[in-house]
Amino acid sequence: MNHHDHVTLIKEGISGTTWADFGAGTGAFTLALADCLGTEGTIYAVDQDRRALEEQKRTMQRQFPTTAVHYITADFTRKLDLPLLDGIVMANSLHFQREKNAVVQLARDYLKPDGHLMLVEYNVDKGNMWVPYPLSYTSWERLARQNGFTQTKLLATRPSRFLGEIYAAVSS
């Protein structure tokens, strides 16, 4: 996938101006957020890998120099010092968590009352050593509902050579 694919996957679910990218890595979806939010946006890019965030910062400065991005080297499964957010993107990060309920509930606690949790994930329930705990869209709907989200919408899908299909969904 390229930048256009990343933007296309998430753009319909973006509202507000203050977002976080949990498991941001080198920034594929942080860059997509910056593209969708424009110069009014503020992004909190969270990842445990300091070097990946440093690489992301260099790319962001080249491509979106006026976007406000705060780089946080931390584990998003633990309590973070964040403002209330309009939304959180979790792109290919939740599938590393065996126990998802606590992570989803923690993410929900960061959201404003009308905030959105956006998931980008492989559309399967059986993983492998690289994607140990994926969840299909149907499984995500169930998990989101269990954790207090009343509406979940499938935004887009893309074919993937790896595990067949990737989807983006937003829950509020």
Short mmCIF file of C-alpha atoms in Angstrom, two decimals:
data_model
loop_
_atom_site.label_atom_id
_atom_site.label_comp_id
_atom_site.label_asym_id
_atom_site.label_seq_id
_atom_site.Cartn_x
_atom_site.Cartn_y
_atom_site.Cartn_z
CA MET A 1 0.00 0.00 0.00
CA ASN A 2 1.04 3.57 -0.59
CA HIS A 3 0.18 6.93 0.96
CA HIS A 4 -2.91 7.34 -1.23
CA ASP A 5 -4.21 3.94 -0.02
CA HIS A 6 -3.62 4.90 3.62
CA VAL A 7 -5.51 8.18 3.18
CA THR A 8 -8.34 6.45 1.31
CA LEU A 9 -8.73 3.89 4.09
CA ILE A 10 -9.18 6.45 6.87
CA LYS A 11 -10.38 9.77 5.42
CA GLU A 12 -14.10 9.12 5.76
CA GLY A 13 -13.74 8.47 9.49
CA ILE A 14 -11.83 11.65 10.34
CA SER A 15 -13.56 14.44 12.21
CA GLY A 16 -12.21 16.98 14.65
CA THR A 17 -8.60 18.10 14.82
CA THR A 18 -6.85 16.26 17.66
CA TRP A 19 -5.87 12.67 16.96
CA ALA A 20 -3.40 10.04 18.12
CA ASP A 21 -1.75 7.22 16.22
CA PHE A 22 -1.14 4.28 18.59
CA GLY A 23 1.66 2.06 17.34
CA ALA A 24 2.70 4.79 14.91
CA GLY A 25 6.02 3.26 13.84
CA THR A 26 7.65 5.11 10.95
CA GLY A 27 4.40 6.93 10.29
CA ALA A 28 2.38 5.56 7.38
CA PHE A 29 -0.91 6.39 9.09
CA THR A 30 0.43 9.44 10.95
CA LEU A 31 1.22 10.88 7.51
CA ALA A 32 -2.27 9.92 6.32
CA LEU A 33 -3.75 11.65 9.37
CA ALA A 34 -1.70 14.76 8.62
CA ASP A 35 -2.99 14.74 5.07
CA CYS A 36 -6.60 14.40 6.25
CA LEU A 37 -6.39 16.92 9.12
CA GLY A 38 -4.49 19.64 7.29
CA THR A 39 -2.70 22.49 9.03
CA GLU A 40 -5.33 22.75 11.79
CA GLY A 41 -4.60 19.25 13.10
CA THR A 42 -2.63 18.08 16.09
CA ILE A 43 -1.35 14.51 16.19
CA TYR A 44 0.16 12.45 19.00
CA ALA A 45 2.33 9.71 17.47
CA VAL A 46 2.89 6.97 20.05
CA ASP A 47 5.31 4.09 19.64
CA GLN A 48 7.83 2.21 21.76
CA ASP A 49 10.46 2.43 19.02
CA ARG A 50 12.27 5.75 19.41
CA ARG A 51 14.19 5.26 16.15
CA ALA A 52 11.01 4.67 14.18
CA LEU A 53 9.55 7.88 15.61
CA GLU A 54 12.74 9.79 14.72
CA GLU A 55 12.46 8.52 11.14
CA GLN A 56 8.80 9.50 11.10
CA LYS A 57 9.66 12.99 12.35
CA ARG A 58 12.11 13.53 9.47
CA THR A 59 9.54 12.36 6.92
CA MET A 60 6.80 14.48 8.48
CA GLN A 61 9.01 17.59 8.40
CA ARG A 62 9.59 17.05 4.67
CA GLN A 63 6.01 16.26 3.69
CA PHE A 64 3.82 18.09 6.23
CA PRO A 65 6.05 20.72 7.89
CA THR A 66 3.15 22.77 9.30
CA THR A 67 1.35 19.88 11.03
CA ALA A 68 1.74 19.81 14.81
CA VAL A 69 2.97 16.35 15.81
CA HIS A 70 3.97 15.29 19.32
CA TYR A 71 6.20 12.21 19.32
CA ILE A 72 5.79 10.01 22.40
CA THR A 73 8.08 7.06 22.99
CA ALA A 74 5.82 4.85 25.10
CA ASP A 75 3.73 1.71 25.26
CA PHE A 76 0.17 2.64 24.27
CA THR A 77 -1.16 -0.25 26.39
CA ARG A 78 -0.17 1.70 29.50
CA LYS A 79 -1.64 4.99 30.76
CA LEU A 80 -0.39 7.99 28.80
CA ASP A 81 -0.55 11.71 29.52
CA LEU A 82 -2.75 12.84 26.62
CA PRO A 83 -5.45 15.47 26.22
CA LEU A 84 -8.94 14.34 25.32
CA LEU A 85 -8.84 13.30 21.68
CA ASP A 86 -11.24 13.53 18.76
CA GLY A 87 -9.89 10.21 17.57
CA ILE A 88 -7.30 7.47 17.71
CA VAL A 89 -5.98 5.40 14.84
CA MET A 90 -4.74 1.91 15.64
CA ALA A 91 -3.32 0.61 12.37
CA ASN A 92 -1.81 -2.86 12.54
CA SER A 93 -1.11 -2.44 16.24
CA LEU A 94 -4.02 -4.09 18.07
CA HIS A 95 -3.19 -7.43 16.45
CA PHE A 96 -0.11 -7.67 18.70
CA GLN A 97 -2.32 -7.72 21.82
CA ARG A 98 -3.72 -11.05 22.97
CA GLU A 99 -5.98 -9.41 25.57
CA LYS A 100 -7.66 -6.64 23.62
CA ASN A 101 -10.41 -5.50 26.01
CA ALA A 102 -8.13 -3.58 28.38
CA VAL A 103 -6.35 -1.87 25.47
CA VAL A 104 -9.61 -0.85 23.78
CA GLN A 105 -11.05 0.42 27.07
CA LEU A 106 -7.91 2.45 27.78
CA ALA A 107 -8.08 3.96 24.29
CA ARG A 108 -11.78 4.76 24.82
CA ASP A 109 -10.89 6.67 28.00
CA TYR A 110 -8.74 9.11 25.96
CA LEU A 111 -11.62 10.03 23.65
CA LYS A 112 -13.96 12.97 23.90
CA PRO A 113 -17.63 11.91 24.31
CA ASP A 114 -18.12 12.07 20.54
CA GLY A 115 -14.65 10.68 19.75
CA HIS A 116 -13.76 7.90 17.34
CA LEU A 117 -11.54 4.85 17.54
CA MET A 118 -10.38 3.84 14.09
CA LEU A 119 -9.01 0.37 13.50
CA VAL A 120 -6.99 -0.67 10.46
CA GLU A 121 -6.56 -4.44 10.54
CA TYR A 122 -6.34 -7.64 8.57
CA ASN A 123 -9.81 -9.08 8.02
CA VAL A 124 -9.09 -12.50 9.55
CA ASP A 125 -9.32 -14.07 12.98
CA LYS A 126 -6.39 -16.45 12.67
CA GLY A 127 -2.91 -15.01 12.58
CA ASN A 128 0.66 -16.11 12.18
CA MET A 129 4.01 -15.29 13.76
CA TRP A 130 4.04 -11.77 12.22
CA VAL A 131 0.39 -10.95 12.93
CA PRO A 132 -0.32 -13.02 16.02
CA TYR A 133 -3.84 -11.87 17.03
CA PRO A 134 -5.71 -10.22 14.14
CA LEU A 135 -9.44 -9.65 14.26
CA SER A 136 -11.93 -9.62 11.45
CA TYR A 137 -14.36 -6.77 11.01
CA THR A 138 -17.11 -8.91 12.57
CA SER A 139 -14.90 -9.57 15.60
CA TRP A 140 -14.06 -5.87 15.84
CA GLU A 141 -17.76 -4.94 15.85
CA ARG A 142 -18.32 -7.32 18.77
CA LEU A 143 -15.23 -6.13 20.70
CA ALA A 144 -16.10 -2.46 20.17
CA ARG A 145 -19.66 -3.04 21.43
CA GLN A 146 -18.34 -4.91 24.50
CA ASN A 147 -16.22 -1.86 25.33
CA GLY A 148 -18.94 0.78 25.13
CA PHE A 149 -18.86 1.84 21.49
CA THR A 150 -22.42 2.02 20.20
CA GLN A 151 -21.72 2.48 16.50
CA THR A 152 -19.16 0.81 14.28
CA LYS A 153 -18.86 1.46 10.57
CA LEU A 154 -16.75 -0.26 7.96
CA LEU A 155 -14.98 2.55 6.08
CA ALA A 156 -13.01 0.77 3.37
CA THR A 157 -11.19 -2.41 2.44
CA ARG A 158 -8.12 -3.10 0.35
CA PRO A 159 -6.78 -6.38 -1.00
CA SER A 160 -3.60 -7.49 0.73
CA ARG A 161 -1.05 -10.01 -0.44
CA PHE A 162 -0.58 -10.70 3.24
CA LEU A 163 -3.65 -12.33 4.87
CA GLY A 164 -6.02 -11.45 2.01
CA GLU A 165 -7.64 -8.16 2.95
CA ILE A 166 -7.13 -5.16 5.18
CA TYR A 167 -9.99 -2.98 6.42
CA ALA A 168 -10.55 0.31 8.18
CA ALA A 169 -13.44 0.72 10.58
CA VAL A 170 -14.45 3.50 12.93
CA SER A 171 -16.27 3.11 16.24
CA SER A 172 -17.89 5.77 18.37
#
